[in-house]
Amino acid sequence: MLNNLVLVGRTVEDLTVVTLDSGLKTCRMVIAVQRGFKNQDGEYDVDFVPVVLWDGIAEAVANNCKKGSVVGVKGRIQVRLIEVKDIKLNILEVVGERVSFINIKRPDALESV
């Protein structure tokens, strides 16, 4: 069995690290990943992929990236079951195991006007 993927995309928002009651740190991000082919209108569609990061990776990414940074994510897919008003939903997300900074926009960098 194999559960492994690689994505390259842009972060769609600034990131924040959350410390759980257990002491673990986590960060959730969404990356916009452009498809490798054009649709029938001649445009590239974009998928918005949820990624969850843990501990050191979460802190490093949140400290070094902000909205619009291009990152590469190596990880695995996981499915979480949640229940909302007696409806069971399977939530698909990526667990980021390694993140490469390709073209980052630093949180502390000055914006050009």
PDB file of C-alpha atoms in Angstrom:
ATOM      1  CA  MET A   1       0.000   0.000   0.000  1.00  0.00           C
ATOM      2  CA  LEU A   2       1.184   3.516  -0.737  1.00  0.00           C
ATOM      3  CA  ASN A   3      -0.200   6.860   0.397  1.00  0.00           C
ATOM      4  CA  ASN A   4       2.185   9.538  -0.810  1.00  0.00           C
ATOM      5  CA  LEU A   5       1.729  12.773  -2.750  1.00  0.00           C
ATOM      6  CA  VAL A   6       3.537  15.928  -3.786  1.00  0.00           C
ATOM      7  CA  LEU A   7       1.796  19.253  -4.393  1.00  0.00           C
ATOM      8  CA  VAL A   8       3.086  22.677  -5.407  1.00  0.00           C
ATOM      9  CA  GLY A   9       0.861  25.680  -4.869  1.00  0.00           C
ATOM     10  CA  ARG A  10       0.318  29.089  -3.305  1.00  0.00           C
ATOM     11  CA  THR A  11      -0.841  29.667   0.249  1.00  0.00           C
ATOM     12  CA  VAL A  12      -4.223  31.404   0.185  1.00  0.00           C
ATOM     13  CA  GLU A  13      -3.991  33.080   3.593  1.00  0.00           C
ATOM     14  CA  ASP A  14      -1.562  34.033   6.343  1.00  0.00           C
ATOM     15  CA  LEU A  15      -0.905  31.110   8.670  1.00  0.00           C
ATOM     16  CA  THR A  16      -1.284  30.771  12.428  1.00  0.00           C
ATOM     17  CA  VAL A  17       0.042  28.095  14.760  1.00  0.00           C
ATOM     18  CA  VAL A  18      -2.388  26.749  17.367  1.00  0.00           C
ATOM     19  CA  THR A  19      -1.235  24.928  20.497  1.00  0.00           C
ATOM     20  CA  LEU A  20      -3.619  22.150  21.504  1.00  0.00           C
ATOM     21  CA  ASP A  21      -4.416  21.154  25.093  1.00  0.00           C
ATOM     22  CA  SER A  22      -2.024  18.214  24.669  1.00  0.00           C
ATOM     23  CA  GLY A  23       0.842  20.618  23.906  1.00  0.00           C
ATOM     24  CA  LEU A  24       1.069  19.657  20.231  1.00  0.00           C
ATOM     25  CA  LYS A  25       1.298  22.529  17.782  1.00  0.00           C
ATOM     26  CA  THR A  26      -0.625  22.525  14.538  1.00  0.00           C
ATOM     27  CA  CYS A  27      -1.264  24.777  11.586  1.00  0.00           C
ATOM     28  CA  ARG A  28      -3.898  24.388   8.911  1.00  0.00           C
ATOM     29  CA  MET A  29      -3.342  25.925   5.511  1.00  0.00           C
ATOM     30  CA  VAL A  30      -4.991  25.827   2.142  1.00  0.00           C
ATOM     31  CA  ILE A  31      -2.870  25.863  -0.991  1.00  0.00           C
ATOM     32  CA  ALA A  32      -4.118  26.779  -4.446  1.00  0.00           C
ATOM     33  CA  VAL A  33      -2.846  24.196  -6.934  1.00  0.00           C
ATOM     34  CA  GLN A  34      -3.258  24.931 -10.617  1.00  0.00           C
ATOM     35  CA  ARG A  35      -4.264  21.958 -12.752  1.00  0.00           C
ATOM     36  CA  GLY A  36      -1.888  20.859 -15.497  1.00  0.00           C
ATOM     37  CA  PHE A  37      -4.430  21.200 -18.295  1.00  0.00           C
ATOM     38  CA  LYS A  38      -6.921  23.766 -19.586  1.00  0.00           C
ATOM     39  CA  ASN A  39     -10.689  23.394 -19.274  1.00  0.00           C
ATOM     40  CA  GLN A  40     -13.106  23.723 -22.202  1.00  0.00           C
ATOM     41  CA  ASP A  41     -12.966  27.536 -21.863  1.00  0.00           C
ATOM     42  CA  GLY A  42      -9.192  27.489 -22.381  1.00  0.00           C
ATOM     43  CA  GLU A  43      -8.402  28.376 -18.758  1.00  0.00           C
ATOM     44  CA  TYR A  44      -6.555  26.533 -16.006  1.00  0.00           C
ATOM     45  CA  ASP A  45      -8.755  25.468 -13.093  1.00  0.00           C
ATOM     46  CA  VAL A  46      -7.386  25.677  -9.557  1.00  0.00           C
ATOM     47  CA  ASP A  47      -7.946  23.223  -6.709  1.00  0.00           C
ATOM     48  CA  PHE A  48      -7.867  24.502  -3.127  1.00  0.00           C
ATOM     49  CA  VAL A  49      -6.280  21.737  -1.064  1.00  0.00           C
ATOM     50  CA  PRO A  50      -6.438  21.698   2.760  1.00  0.00           C
ATOM     51  CA  VAL A  51      -3.140  20.791   4.429  1.00  0.00           C
ATOM     52  CA  VAL A  52      -2.538  20.157   8.126  1.00  0.00           C
ATOM     53  CA  LEU A  53       0.961  20.581   9.572  1.00  0.00           C
ATOM     54  CA  TRP A  54       2.272  19.497  12.970  1.00  0.00           C
ATOM     55  CA  ASP A  55       4.890  20.651  15.493  1.00  0.00           C
ATOM     56  CA  GLY A  56       8.177  21.929  14.002  1.00  0.00           C
ATOM     57  CA  ILE A  57       6.938  21.963  10.423  1.00  0.00           C
ATOM     58  CA  ALA A  58       3.857  23.955  11.468  1.00  0.00           C
ATOM     59  CA  GLU A  59       5.988  26.565  13.231  1.00  0.00           C
ATOM     60  CA  ALA A  60       8.545  26.838  10.424  1.00  0.00           C
ATOM     61  CA  VAL A  61       5.906  27.314   7.736  1.00  0.00           C
ATOM     62  CA  ALA A  62       3.854  29.814   9.761  1.00  0.00           C
ATOM     63  CA  ASN A  63       6.989  31.805  10.616  1.00  0.00           C
ATOM     64  CA  ASN A  64       8.346  31.909   7.072  1.00  0.00           C
ATOM     65  CA  CYS A  65       5.306  32.149   4.800  1.00  0.00           C
ATOM     66  CA  LYS A  66       2.385  34.438   4.297  1.00  0.00           C
ATOM     67  CA  LYS A  67      -0.423  34.658   1.766  1.00  0.00           C
ATOM     68  CA  GLY A  68       0.835  34.073  -1.776  1.00  0.00           C
ATOM     69  CA  SER A  69       3.966  32.077  -0.896  1.00  0.00           C
ATOM     70  CA  VAL A  70       4.712  29.198  -3.247  1.00  0.00           C
ATOM     71  CA  VAL A  71       5.424  25.977  -1.370  1.00  0.00           C
ATOM     72  CA  GLY A  72       5.960  22.343  -2.212  1.00  0.00           C
ATOM     73  CA  VAL A  73       4.280  19.872   0.122  1.00  0.00           C
ATOM     74  CA  LYS A  74       5.168  16.201   0.417  1.00  0.00           C
ATOM     75  CA  GLY A  75       2.717  14.258   2.507  1.00  0.00           C
ATOM     76  CA  ARG A  76      -0.104  11.795   2.721  1.00  0.00           C
ATOM     77  CA  ILE A  77      -3.877  11.893   2.432  1.00  0.00           C
ATOM     78  CA  GLN A  78      -6.034  11.270   5.464  1.00  0.00           C
ATOM     79  CA  VAL A  79      -9.784  11.097   5.872  1.00  0.00           C
ATOM     80  CA  ARG A  80     -11.498  12.349   9.022  1.00  0.00           C
ATOM     81  CA  LEU A  81     -15.075  11.463   9.860  1.00  0.00           C
ATOM     82  CA  ILE A  82     -17.099  14.296  11.390  1.00  0.00           C
ATOM     83  CA  GLU A  83     -20.754  14.434  12.294  1.00  0.00           C
ATOM     84  CA  VAL A  84     -22.838  17.560  11.692  1.00  0.00           C
ATOM     85  CA  LYS A  85     -26.507  17.474  12.659  1.00  0.00           C
ATOM     86  CA  ASP A  86     -26.710  13.675  12.403  1.00  0.00           C
ATOM     87  CA  ILE A  87     -24.980  13.678   9.022  1.00  0.00           C
ATOM     88  CA  LYS A  88     -21.643  11.893   8.781  1.00  0.00           C
ATOM     89  CA  LEU A  89     -19.099  13.584   6.520  1.00  0.00           C
ATOM     90  CA  ASN A  90     -15.736  12.328   5.323  1.00  0.00           C
ATOM     91  CA  ILE A  91     -13.245  15.191   5.254  1.00  0.00           C
ATOM     92  CA  LEU A  92     -10.265  14.644   2.974  1.00  0.00           C
ATOM     93  CA  GLU A  93      -7.068  16.530   3.815  1.00  0.00           C
ATOM     94  CA  VAL A  94      -3.327  16.314   3.293  1.00  0.00           C
ATOM     95  CA  VAL A  95      -0.978  15.791   6.226  1.00  0.00           C
ATOM     96  CA  GLY A  96       2.174  17.695   5.302  1.00  0.00           C
ATOM     97  CA  GLU A  97       5.282  15.730   6.250  1.00  0.00           C
ATOM     98  CA  ARG A  98       7.790  17.973   4.461  1.00  0.00           C
ATOM     99  CA  VAL A  99       7.429  21.510   3.103  1.00  0.00           C
ATOM    100  CA  SER A 100       9.831  23.174   0.658  1.00  0.00           C
ATOM    101  CA  PHE A 101       9.867  26.949   0.364  1.00  0.00           C
ATOM    102  CA  ILE A 102       9.935  27.736  -3.359  1.00  0.00           C
ATOM    103  CA  ASN A 103       9.079  31.441  -3.497  1.00  0.00           C
ATOM    104  CA  ILE A 104       8.113  32.747  -0.097  1.00  0.00           C
ATOM    105  CA  LYS A 105       6.675  36.044   0.980  1.00  0.00           C
ATOM    106  CA  ARG A 106       7.955  36.596   4.483  1.00  0.00           C
ATOM    107  CA  PRO A 107       5.561  37.860   7.162  1.00  0.00           C
ATOM    108  CA  ASP A 108       8.123  40.466   8.260  1.00  0.00           C
ATOM    109  CA  ALA A 109       8.953  41.715   4.742  1.00  0.00           C
ATOM    110  CA  LEU A 110       7.852  45.185   3.763  1.00  0.00           C
ATOM    111  CA  GLU A 111       5.198  45.334   1.094  1.00  0.00           C
ATOM    112  CA  SER A 112       6.101  47.397  -1.954  1.00  0.00           C
ATOM    113  CA  VAL A 113       3.672  50.203  -2.608  1.00  0.00           C
TER     114      VAL A 113
END
